[in-house]
């Protein structure tokens, strides 16, 4: 469904983009990229021109080169990964952010950016019902949010043991013991690595068939060490959507003076809806939480939030100060205290606008709707012979296996074939993954446009393709 765009030649790059943007959003764009890597390199490639070109020409060329390589993750048929749909009002605010060209590093560089950010952070804590005095850093995503939470954790557990990380670094401090599930999201291992922790610092705790950390095993391992401790838990497992047992984890953390960090990239948003909030019970007792803005909240990329209960621990880990970066007047917010960056995009405008555009009820309804869609799809798929759903569908995620009943290699093969068949008409985008040694089709329902009608159509398509494959 490649589109033809007419570009007014008189209007400059901003007007060109504006005219194009509404069309892109309103029309169905391609879900799957159509161009090969080579075609894309050719389209973007060539030597850097010696002379500059007029802006609208550049933009027209950019659109022409990029479109065949775009992925339609803003479309309702996109289920391959947990990605949001970039709320249109949030996108518009994001444009303004660039138009205004603000640097949100410190209050004085943009009082408006600092204040929008401060208010959006307050709304975030409110919607997620987390401690209102917690501090929040706006990040590029959940990976960096985890990095911040774990940096605060590292400094604080060492401080409790009598070490100042700013002084001793990690090299002259005692080893810290980190506990995480064997089925944790890869980004947590990455964040730990960035922070100077390696495999010898990490104790992997077995997970159950849903990816939940085994609390008894964790308790046993924690008893065996007197080192300063950090526990990394999960709210909303990347495949299953499952939640760890937070009341037990919080009790254990308290008993051992450990820091409890929760990777809640999308799962934290279950707290926005009364129908799903109870699954997160006890999570409010953690010490830090990392979550995404660009997943369930639908903010444009890049957006994440690092939330830390102990403001001082957060600031000690992140603060960048110098005499020329003056203190914020009247308690205005200096973002440098909460993220690892100095010059920075004014992420607060898009956050503020996305929150306003959805509203508290809008966020709650969206989360509820996606979870209801997941249940509906599970209900429809369970009736099909040989279709097995491996996860308890508690959230917006399904993990599906297509099993002709001829052993696992045949099931792996059939599941892969179903992915290809489902993608073939270009109306859906699915991906498989390996989970617990099997090939699985991951279905994430997180796009704002996805509703019961899409789910019924999808279920019919799966039935038709699967029954056709078996016939
Ligand atoms: C997506 C995700 C992450 C990483 O988030 P990014 O925004 O991609 O950095 C971490 N943990 C979980 C559970 C996720 O779903």
CSV table of C-alpha atoms and ligand atoms in Angstrom, one decimal:
chain,number,residue,atom,x,y,z
A,1,UNK,CA,0.0,0.0,0.0
A,2,UNK,CA,2.6,2.4,-1.0
A,3,UNK,CA,1.3,6.0,-1.2
A,4,UNK,CA,2.0,8.8,-3.6
A,5,UNK,CA,2.6,12.1,-1.9
A,6,UNK,CA,2.2,15.5,-3.5
A,7,UNK,CA,4.6,18.0,-2.1
A,8,UNK,CA,3.9,21.7,-2.3
A,9,UNK,CA,7.2,23.3,-3.4
A,10,UNK,CA,6.6,26.7,-1.8
A,11,UNK,CA,6.1,25.8,1.8
A,12,UNK,CA,9.4,24.9,3.4
A,13,UNK,CA,10.3,21.7,5.2
A,14,UNK,CA,8.0,22.1,8.2
A,15,UNK,CA,4.8,22.6,6.1
A,16,UNK,CA,5.8,19.7,3.9
A,17,UNK,CA,6.1,17.5,6.9
A,18,UNK,CA,2.9,18.7,8.4
A,19,UNK,CA,1.0,18.0,5.2
A,20,UNK,CA,2.5,14.6,4.9
A,21,UNK,CA,2.1,13.7,8.6
A,22,UNK,CA,-1.7,13.7,8.8
A,23,UNK,CA,-1.9,11.5,5.7
A,24,UNK,CA,0.5,9.1,7.1
A,25,UNK,CA,-1.4,8.8,10.3
A,26,UNK,CA,-4.8,8.6,8.7
A,27,UNK,CA,-4.1,6.1,5.9
A,28,UNK,CA,-3.0,2.6,6.3
A,29,UNK,CA,0.7,2.5,6.0
A,30,UNK,CA,2.8,-0.6,5.4
A,31,UNK,CA,3.1,-2.9,8.4
A,32,UNK,CA,6.2,-4.6,7.0
A,33,UNK,CA,9.1,-3.0,5.3
A,34,UNK,CA,9.2,-3.7,1.6
A,35,UNK,CA,12.7,-2.7,0.7
A,36,UNK,CA,15.8,-4.9,1.1
A,37,UNK,CA,18.8,-3.7,3.1
A,38,UNK,CA,20.6,-3.0,-0.2
A,39,UNK,CA,17.7,-1.0,-1.6
A,40,UNK,CA,17.6,1.1,1.5
A,41,UNK,CA,21.4,1.7,1.5
A,42,UNK,CA,21.1,2.8,-2.2
A,43,UNK,CA,18.1,5.0,-1.4
A,44,UNK,CA,19.9,6.7,1.5
A,45,UNK,CA,23.4,6.3,0.2
A,46,UNK,CA,25.7,8.2,-2.1
A,47,UNK,CA,28.4,10.7,-1.1
A,48,UNK,CA,27.7,13.6,1.2
A,49,UNK,CA,26.8,16.4,-1.2
A,50,UNK,CA,29.2,19.3,-1.3
A,51,UNK,CA,26.4,21.9,-1.4
A,52,UNK,CA,23.4,22.0,0.8
A,53,UNK,CA,19.9,21.4,-0.7
A,54,UNK,CA,16.6,23.2,-0.1
A,55,UNK,CA,14.8,21.9,3.0
A,56,UNK,CA,11.6,20.6,1.4
A,57,UNK,CA,13.6,18.8,-1.2
A,58,UNK,CA,15.6,17.1,1.5
A,59,UNK,CA,12.5,16.1,3.4
A,60,UNK,CA,10.8,14.8,0.2
A,61,UNK,CA,13.9,12.7,-0.4
A,62,UNK,CA,13.9,11.5,3.1
A,63,UNK,CA,10.3,10.3,3.0
A,64,UNK,CA,11.0,8.6,-0.3
A,65,UNK,CA,14.0,6.8,1.0
A,66,UNK,CA,12.5,5.9,4.4
A,67,UNK,CA,9.0,4.8,3.6
A,68,UNK,CA,9.9,1.4,2.1
A,69,UNK,CA,11.9,0.7,5.3
A,70,UNK,CA,9.4,1.8,7.8
A,71,UNK,CA,7.6,-0.6,10.2
A,72,UNK,CA,3.9,0.0,10.9
A,73,UNK,CA,4.1,-0.4,14.7
A,74,UNK,CA,1.6,2.3,15.1
A,75,UNK,CA,-1.0,0.1,13.3
A,76,UNK,CA,-3.6,-2.1,15.1
A,77,UNK,CA,-2.3,-5.2,13.3
A,78,UNK,CA,1.2,-4.9,14.9
A,79,UNK,CA,1.7,-7.6,17.6
A,80,UNK,CA,5.3,-8.6,17.2
A,81,UNK,CA,6.9,-6.7,20.1
A,82,UNK,CA,5.7,-4.7,23.0
A,83,UNK,CA,5.6,-1.3,21.4
A,84,UNK,CA,3.3,1.6,21.7
A,85,UNK,CA,1.6,3.5,18.9
A,86,UNK,CA,3.0,7.1,19.4
A,87,UNK,CA,-0.1,9.1,20.5
A,88,UNK,CA,-0.7,11.7,17.9
A,89,UNK,CA,-1.1,14.6,20.4
A,90,UNK,CA,2.2,13.4,22.0
A,91,UNK,CA,3.8,13.5,18.6
A,92,UNK,CA,2.6,17.0,18.0
A,93,UNK,CA,4.0,18.1,21.3
A,94,UNK,CA,7.2,16.3,20.4
A,95,UNK,CA,7.4,18.4,17.2
A,96,UNK,CA,7.0,21.5,19.3
A,97,UNK,CA,9.8,20.3,21.5
A,98,UNK,CA,12.0,20.4,18.5
A,99,UNK,CA,10.6,23.6,17.1
A,100,UNK,CA,11.3,25.3,20.4
A,101,UNK,CA,14.7,23.8,20.5
A,102,UNK,CA,14.8,23.7,24.2
A,103,UNK,CA,17.6,22.1,26.3
A,104,UNK,CA,16.0,20.6,29.3
A,105,UNK,CA,19.2,19.9,31.2
A,106,UNK,CA,18.6,22.6,33.9
A,107,UNK,CA,15.7,24.8,35.0
A,108,UNK,CA,17.3,28.0,33.8
A,109,UNK,CA,17.9,26.6,30.3
A,110,UNK,CA,14.1,26.1,29.9
A,111,UNK,CA,11.8,26.9,32.8
A,112,UNK,CA,8.9,25.7,30.7
A,113,UNK,CA,10.4,22.4,30.0
A,114,UNK,CA,11.4,21.9,33.6
A,115,UNK,CA,7.9,22.7,34.8
A,116,UNK,CA,6.1,20.5,32.2
A,117,UNK,CA,8.4,17.7,33.3
A,118,UNK,CA,7.7,18.3,37.0
A,119,UNK,CA,4.0,18.3,36.5
A,120,UNK,CA,4.1,15.2,34.2
A,121,UNK,CA,6.1,13.3,36.9
A,122,UNK,CA,3.5,14.2,39.5
A,123,UNK,CA,0.8,12.8,37.2
A,124,UNK,CA,2.8,9.7,36.6
A,125,UNK,CA,3.1,8.9,40.3
A,126,UNK,CA,-0.6,9.6,40.7
A,127,UNK,CA,-1.8,7.4,37.8
A,128,UNK,CA,0.5,4.6,38.9
A,129,UNK,CA,-0.3,5.2,42.6
A,130,UNK,CA,3.3,5.1,43.7
A,131,UNK,CA,4.8,7.1,46.6
A,132,UNK,CA,4.1,10.8,45.8
A,133,UNK,CA,7.4,11.9,47.2
A,134,UNK,CA,9.4,9.6,44.9
A,135,UNK,CA,11.7,11.3,42.4
A,136,UNK,CA,11.4,10.7,38.7
A,137,UNK,CA,13.9,10.9,35.9
A,138,UNK,CA,12.7,11.1,32.3
A,139,UNK,CA,14.8,8.7,30.2
A,140,UNK,CA,15.0,7.3,26.7
A,141,UNK,CA,13.3,4.1,27.7
A,142,UNK,CA,13.0,1.4,30.3
A,143,UNK,CA,16.6,0.2,29.8
A,144,UNK,CA,18.0,3.5,30.9
A,145,UNK,CA,15.3,3.8,33.6
A,146,UNK,CA,16.6,0.5,35.0
A,147,UNK,CA,20.1,1.8,34.8
A,148,UNK,CA,19.2,4.8,36.9
A,149,UNK,CA,17.2,2.7,39.5
A,150,UNK,CA,20.1,0.3,39.8
A,151,UNK,CA,22.7,3.1,40.0
A,152,UNK,CA,20.7,4.5,42.9
A,153,UNK,CA,20.5,1.0,44.4
A,154,UNK,CA,24.3,0.4,44.0
A,155,UNK,CA,25.2,3.7,45.8
A,156,UNK,CA,22.6,3.2,48.6
A,157,UNK,CA,23.4,-0.4,49.5
A,158,UNK,CA,27.1,0.4,49.6
A,159,UNK,CA,26.4,3.6,51.7
A,160,UNK,CA,24.5,1.4,54.2
A,161,UNK,CA,27.6,-0.8,54.4
A,162,UNK,CA,29.7,2.3,55.1
A,163,UNK,CA,31.1,3.0,51.6
A,164,UNK,CA,30.7,6.1,49.5
A,165,UNK,CA,30.7,5.0,45.9
A,166,UNK,CA,31.7,8.5,44.7
A,167,UNK,CA,34.9,8.0,46.8
A,168,UNK,CA,35.7,4.3,46.5
A,169,UNK,CA,34.2,3.5,43.1
A,170,UNK,CA,33.3,-0.1,42.8
A,171,UNK,CA,36.9,-1.3,42.9
A,172,UNK,CA,37.5,-0.3,46.5
A,173,UNK,CA,34.1,-1.2,47.8
A,174,UNK,CA,32.9,-4.7,48.9
A,175,UNK,CA,31.2,-6.9,46.3
A,176,UNK,CA,27.5,-6.3,45.9
A,177,UNK,CA,25.2,-9.3,45.4
A,178,UNK,CA,22.5,-8.9,42.8
A,179,UNK,CA,19.6,-11.3,42.6
A,180,UNK,CA,17.5,-11.6,39.5
A,181,UNK,CA,15.3,-14.2,37.8
A,182,UNK,CA,16.9,-16.5,35.2
A,183,UNK,CA,14.1,-15.3,32.9
A,184,UNK,CA,14.6,-11.6,33.5
A,185,UNK,CA,14.5,-9.1,30.6
A,186,UNK,CA,17.9,-8.8,28.9
A,187,UNK,CA,18.0,-5.0,29.5
A,188,UNK,CA,18.5,-5.6,33.2
A,189,UNK,CA,21.6,-7.6,32.6
A,190,UNK,CA,22.8,-4.8,30.3
A,191,UNK,CA,22.1,-2.1,32.9
A,192,UNK,CA,24.0,-4.1,35.5
A,193,UNK,CA,26.9,-4.5,33.1
A,194,UNK,CA,27.0,-0.7,32.4
A,195,UNK,CA,27.1,-0.2,36.2
A,196,UNK,CA,30.2,-2.4,36.6
A,197,UNK,CA,28.5,-5.6,37.7
A,198,UNK,CA,29.4,-8.9,36.1
A,199,UNK,CA,28.1,-12.4,36.3
A,200,UNK,CA,30.0,-13.0,39.5
A,201,UNK,CA,27.9,-10.4,41.2
A,202,UNK,CA,24.7,-11.9,39.9
A,203,UNK,CA,22.8,-14.8,41.4
A,204,UNK,CA,20.2,-16.2,39.0
A,205,UNK,CA,17.1,-17.3,40.7
A,206,UNK,CA,15.0,-20.0,39.0
A,207,UNK,CA,11.7,-18.9,37.5
A,208,UNK,CA,8.4,-20.7,37.1
A,209,UNK,CA,6.7,-21.5,33.8
A,210,UNK,CA,5.3,-18.0,33.7
A,211,UNK,CA,8.7,-16.3,34.3
A,212,UNK,CA,8.1,-15.5,37.9
A,213,UNK,CA,11.0,-15.5,40.3
A,214,UNK,CA,10.9,-18.4,42.8
A,215,UNK,CA,10.6,-16.7,46.1
A,216,UNK,CA,11.7,-19.7,48.2
A,217,UNK,CA,14.8,-20.1,46.2
A,218,UNK,CA,15.6,-16.4,46.5
A,219,UNK,CA,15.1,-16.5,50.3
A,220,UNK,CA,17.5,-19.4,50.5
A,221,UNK,CA,20.1,-17.7,48.4
A,222,UNK,CA,19.8,-14.4,50.3
A,223,UNK,CA,20.4,-16.2,53.6
A,224,UNK,CA,23.7,-17.4,52.3
A,225,UNK,CA,25.4,-14.0,52.0
A,226,UNK,CA,26.0,-11.0,54.1
A,227,UNK,CA,27.0,-8.8,51.2
A,228,UNK,CA,25.1,-5.6,50.3
A,229,UNK,CA,22.2,-6.8,48.2
A,230,UNK,CA,20.0,-5.7,45.3
A,231,UNK,CA,17.0,-7.7,44.0
A,232,UNK,CA,15.7,-7.1,40.5
A,233,UNK,CA,12.0,-8.1,40.1
A,234,UNK,CA,9.6,-8.0,37.2
A,235,UNK,CA,6.2,-6.6,36.7
A,236,UNK,CA,4.8,-7.7,33.4
A,237,UNK,CA,7.1,-10.4,32.0
A,238,UNK,CA,8.1,-9.6,28.4
A,239,UNK,CA,6.5,-12.8,27.1
A,240,UNK,CA,3.9,-13.8,29.5
A,241,UNK,CA,3.0,-10.5,31.2
A,242,UNK,CA,3.3,-12.2,34.6
A,243,UNK,CA,4.0,-10.4,37.9
A,244,UNK,CA,6.4,-11.4,40.6
A,245,UNK,CA,5.1,-11.9,44.1
A,246,UNK,CA,5.8,-8.4,45.4
A,247,UNK,CA,4.6,-8.7,49.0
A,248,UNK,CA,7.0,-11.6,49.5
A,249,UNK,CA,9.9,-9.9,47.7
A,250,UNK,CA,9.4,-6.6,49.6
A,251,UNK,CA,9.4,-8.6,52.9
A,252,UNK,CA,12.6,-10.4,51.9
A,253,UNK,CA,14.3,-7.1,50.8
A,254,UNK,CA,13.4,-5.5,54.1
A,255,UNK,CA,14.7,-8.4,56.1
A,256,UNK,CA,18.1,-8.3,54.4
A,257,UNK,CA,18.4,-4.5,54.0
A,258,UNK,CA,18.3,-5.1,50.3
A,259,UNK,CA,17.2,-2.7,47.6
A,260,UNK,CA,14.3,-3.9,45.6
A,261,UNK,CA,14.1,-2.7,42.0
A,262,UNK,CA,11.2,-3.5,39.7
A,263,UNK,CA,11.5,-3.7,35.9
A,264,UNK,CA,8.0,-2.7,35.1
A,265,UNK,CA,8.5,-1.5,31.5
A,266,UNK,CA,4.8,-2.0,30.6
A,267,UNK,CA,3.4,-4.0,33.5
A,268,UNK,CA,3.4,-0.9,35.8
A,269,UNK,CA,0.5,0.5,33.8
A,270,UNK,CA,-1.8,-2.2,35.1
A,271,UNK,CA,-2.0,0.0,38.1
A,272,UNK,CA,-3.9,2.5,36.0
A,273,UNK,CA,-7.0,0.3,35.8
A,274,UNK,CA,-9.0,-1.1,38.7
A,275,UNK,CA,-9.5,-4.3,36.8
A,276,UNK,CA,-5.8,-5.1,36.7
A,277,UNK,CA,-4.3,-3.1,39.6
A,278,UNK,CA,-4.5,-6.0,42.1
A,279,UNK,CA,-1.9,-8.0,40.3
A,280,UNK,CA,0.7,-5.3,41.2
A,281,UNK,CA,-0.2,-5.5,44.9
A,282,UNK,CA,2.9,-4.8,47.1
A,283,UNK,CA,4.9,-3.3,44.2
A,284,UNK,CA,4.5,0.1,46.0
A,285,UNK,CA,6.9,-1.2,48.6
A,286,UNK,CA,9.8,-1.4,46.2
A,287,UNK,CA,12.7,1.1,46.3
A,288,UNK,CA,12.7,1.9,42.5
A,289,UNK,CA,10.7,1.2,39.4
A,290,UNK,CA,11.6,1.5,35.8
A,291,UNK,CA,8.9,1.9,33.2
A,292,UNK,CA,8.4,3.0,29.6
A,293,UNK,CA,6.5,6.0,28.3
A,294,UNK,CA,6.7,4.7,24.7
A,295,UNK,CA,5.0,1.4,25.4
A,296,UNK,CA,1.6,1.4,27.2
A,297,UNK,CA,1.4,5.1,27.7
A,298,UNK,CA,1.8,5.6,23.9
A,299,UNK,CA,4.3,8.4,24.1
A,300,UNK,CA,6.4,9.0,21.0
A,301,UNK,CA,9.9,7.4,21.2
A,302,UNK,CA,12.1,7.8,23.2
A,303,UNK,CA,10.4,7.9,26.6
A,304,UNK,CA,10.9,6.1,29.9
A,305,UNK,CA,10.6,6.9,33.6
A,306,UNK,CA,13.0,6.0,36.4
A,307,UNK,CA,11.2,6.3,39.7
A,308,UNK,CA,13.1,6.2,42.9
A,309,UNK,CA,11.6,6.2,46.4
A,310,UNK,CA,14.6,7.8,48.1
A,311,UNK,CA,15.2,11.1,46.4
A,312,UNK,CA,18.6,11.5,48.0
A,313,UNK,CA,19.8,8.1,46.7
A,314,UNK,CA,18.6,9.1,43.3
A,315,UNK,CA,20.4,12.4,43.3
A,316,UNK,CA,23.6,11.0,44.7
A,317,UNK,CA,23.7,8.6,41.8
A,318,UNK,CA,22.9,11.0,39.0
A,319,UNK,CA,23.6,14.6,40.0
A,320,UNK,CA,25.8,16.6,37.7
A,321,UNK,CA,26.8,19.9,39.2
A,322,UNK,CA,29.1,22.7,38.3
A,323,UNK,CA,29.2,26.4,39.3
A,324,UNK,CA,27.9,27.5,35.9
A,325,UNK,CA,24.9,25.2,36.2
A,326,UNK,CA,23.2,27.2,38.8
A,327,UNK,CA,20.7,25.9,41.4
A,328,UNK,CA,17.1,26.0,40.3
A,329,UNK,CA,15.3,29.1,41.6
A,330,UNK,CA,12.2,28.5,43.8
A,331,UNK,CA,12.7,24.8,43.8
A,332,UNK,CA,12.4,24.5,40.1
A,333,UNK,CA,13.5,21.2,38.7
A,334,UNK,CA,17.0,20.6,37.5
A,335,UNK,CA,16.7,17.4,35.4
A,336,UNK,CA,20.4,16.8,35.7
A,337,UNK,CA,19.7,15.5,39.2
A,338,UNK,CA,17.7,12.6,37.9
A,339,UNK,CA,19.2,11.4,34.6
A,340,UNK,CA,22.7,10.7,33.3
A,341,UNK,CA,22.6,13.4,30.8
A,342,UNK,CA,23.4,17.1,30.8
A,343,UNK,CA,22.1,18.6,27.5
A,344,UNK,CA,18.9,16.8,26.9
A,345,UNK,CA,15.6,16.8,24.9
A,346,UNK,CA,12.7,18.4,26.7
A,347,UNK,CA,10.9,15.1,27.2
A,348,UNK,CA,8.4,16.6,29.5
A,349,UNK,CA,6.3,18.3,26.8
A,350,UNK,CA,5.4,15.0,25.1
A,351,UNK,CA,4.8,13.4,28.5
A,352,UNK,CA,2.5,16.2,29.6
A,353,UNK,CA,0.6,16.3,26.3
A,354,UNK,CA,0.2,12.5,26.2
A,355,UNK,CA,-1.2,12.4,29.7
A,356,UNK,CA,-3.6,15.2,28.9
A,357,UNK,CA,-4.7,13.7,25.7
A,358,UNK,CA,-5.5,10.3,27.2
A,359,UNK,CA,-6.6,11.5,30.7
A,360,UNK,CA,-6.7,9.2,33.7
A,361,UNK,CA,-9.8,7.4,32.5
A,362,UNK,CA,-8.4,7.1,29.0
A,363,UNK,CA,-5.3,5.4,30.3
A,364,UNK,CA,-7.4,3.1,32.5
A,365,UNK,CA,-9.8,2.2,29.6
A,366,UNK,CA,-7.0,1.5,27.2
A,367,UNK,CA,-5.2,-0.8,29.6
A,368,UNK,CA,-8.5,-2.6,30.4
A,369,UNK,CA,-9.4,-2.8,26.7
A,370,UNK,CA,-6.1,-4.4,25.8
A,371,UNK,CA,-6.3,-6.9,28.5
A,372,UNK,CA,-9.9,-7.7,27.6
A,373,UNK,CA,-8.8,-8.2,24.0
A,374,UNK,CA,-6.0,-10.6,25.1
A,375,UNK,CA,-8.6,-12.6,27.1
A,376,UNK,CA,-11.0,-12.7,24.2
A,377,UNK,CA,-8.3,-13.9,21.8
A,378,UNK,CA,-7.1,-16.5,24.3
A,379,UNK,CA,-10.7,-17.7,24.6
A,380,UNK,CA,-11.1,-18.0,20.8
A,381,UNK,CA,-7.8,-19.7,20.3
A,382,UNK,CA,-8.2,-22.2,23.0
A,383,UNK,CA,-11.1,-23.8,21.1
A,384,UNK,CA,-8.8,-24.6,18.1
A,385,UNK,CA,-7.3,-28.1,18.2
A,386,UNK,CA,-3.5,-28.1,18.5
A,387,UNK,CA,-3.3,-24.4,19.5
A,388,UNK,CA,-1.8,-24.1,22.9
A,389,UNK,CA,-1.4,-20.9,24.9
A,390,UNK,CA,1.5,-21.3,27.2
A,391,UNK,CA,0.9,-18.4,29.5
A,392,UNK,CA,-1.8,-17.5,31.9
A,393,UNK,CA,-3.3,-14.6,30.0
A,394,UNK,CA,-3.3,-12.1,32.9
A,395,UNK,CA,-2.4,-9.0,30.9
A,396,UNK,CA,-2.0,-8.0,27.2
A,397,UNK,CA,0.4,-10.8,26.2
A,398,UNK,CA,-0.2,-14.2,24.6
A,399,UNK,CA,2.4,-16.9,24.1
A,400,UNK,CA,1.1,-19.3,21.5
A,401,UNK,CA,2.3,-22.7,20.2
A,402,UNK,CA,0.9,-24.4,17.1
A,403,UNK,CA,1.3,-28.1,17.7
A,404,UNK,CA,0.2,-30.7,15.2
A,405,UNK,CA,0.9,-33.4,17.8
A,406,UNK,CA,3.9,-34.9,16.2
A,407,UNK,CA,6.6,-33.9,18.7
A,408,UNK,CA,8.3,-30.7,19.5
A,409,UNK,CA,10.4,-30.1,16.3
A,410,UNK,CA,7.1,-30.4,14.3
A,411,UNK,CA,5.5,-27.9,16.7
A,412,UNK,CA,8.4,-25.5,16.4
A,413,UNK,CA,8.2,-25.8,12.6
A,414,UNK,CA,4.4,-25.3,12.5
A,415,UNK,CA,4.7,-22.3,14.8
A,416,UNK,CA,7.3,-20.7,12.6
A,417,UNK,CA,5.2,-21.5,9.5
A,418,UNK,CA,2.1,-19.8,11.1
A,419,UNK,CA,4.2,-16.7,11.8
A,420,UNK,CA,5.0,-16.5,8.1
A,421,UNK,CA,1.4,-17.3,7.0
A,422,UNK,CA,0.0,-14.7,9.4
A,423,UNK,CA,2.4,-12.0,8.0
A,424,UNK,CA,1.9,-12.9,4.4
A,425,UNK,CA,-1.1,-10.7,3.6
A,426,UNK,CA,0.6,-7.7,5.1
A,427,UNK,CA,-2.3,-7.0,7.5
A,428,UNK,CA,-0.5,-8.3,10.6
A,429,UNK,CA,3.0,-8.2,11.9
A,430,UNK,CA,4.0,-11.2,14.1
A,431,UNK,CA,7.3,-12.5,15.4
A,432,UNK,CA,8.3,-15.8,17.1
A,433,UNK,CA,10.8,-16.2,19.9
A,434,UNK,CA,12.3,-19.1,21.8
A,435,UNK,CA,10.9,-19.4,25.3
A,436,UNK,CA,11.6,-22.3,27.6
A,437,UNK,CA,13.2,-24.2,24.8
A,438,UNK,CA,10.3,-23.9,22.4
A,439,UNK,CA,9.4,-21.8,19.4
A,440,UNK,CA,6.5,-19.5,20.4
A,441,UNK,CA,4.4,-16.9,18.7
A,442,UNK,CA,4.3,-13.8,20.8
A,443,UNK,CA,1.2,-11.7,20.6
A,444,UNK,CA,1.3,-8.3,22.2
A,445,UNK,CA,-1.9,-6.2,22.3
A,446,UNK,CA,-0.8,-2.7,23.0
A,447,UNK,CA,-1.8,-0.5,20.0
A,448,UNK,CA,-4.4,2.1,20.8
A,449,UNK,CA,-6.3,1.2,17.6
A,450,UNK,CA,-6.6,-2.5,18.5
A,451,UNK,CA,-10.1,-3.4,19.7
A,452,UNK,CA,-12.4,-6.4,19.9
A,453,UNK,CA,-13.2,-6.2,16.1
A,454,UNK,CA,-9.6,-6.6,15.2
A,455,UNK,CA,-9.3,-9.5,17.6
A,456,UNK,CA,-12.2,-11.3,16.1
A,457,UNK,CA,-10.8,-10.8,12.6
A,458,UNK,CA,-7.4,-12.0,13.8
A,459,UNK,CA,-8.9,-15.1,15.5
A,460,UNK,CA,-10.8,-16.0,12.3
A,461,UNK,CA,-7.6,-15.6,10.3
A,462,UNK,CA,-5.6,-17.8,12.6
A,463,UNK,CA,-8.4,-20.4,12.5
A,464,UNK,CA,-8.5,-20.4,8.8
A,465,UNK,CA,-4.7,-20.6,8.3
A,466,UNK,CA,-4.2,-23.2,11.0
A,467,UNK,CA,-7.0,-25.4,9.9
A,468,UNK,CA,-5.9,-25.0,6.3
A,469,UNK,CA,-2.3,-26.0,7.3
A,470,UNK,CA,-3.6,-29.1,9.1
A,471,UNK,CA,-6.0,-30.2,6.3
B,1,LIG,C1,10.6,-3.3,26.7
B,1,LIG,C2,11.1,-3.8,28.0
B,1,LIG,C3,12.3,-3.3,28.5
B,1,LIG,C4,13.2,-2.4,27.8
B,1,LIG,O1,12.6,-1.2,27.5
B,1,LIG,P1,13.2,-0.2,26.4
B,1,LIG,O2,12.3,1.0,26.5
B,1,LIG,O3,13.2,-0.9,25.1
B,1,LIG,O4,14.6,0.2,26.8
B,1,LIG,C5,12.7,-3.8,29.7
B,1,LIG,N1,11.9,-4.7,30.4
B,1,LIG,C6,10.7,-5.2,29.9
B,1,LIG,C7,9.9,-6.1,30.7
B,1,LIG,C8,10.3,-4.7,28.7
B,1,LIG,O5,9.1,-5.1,28.2
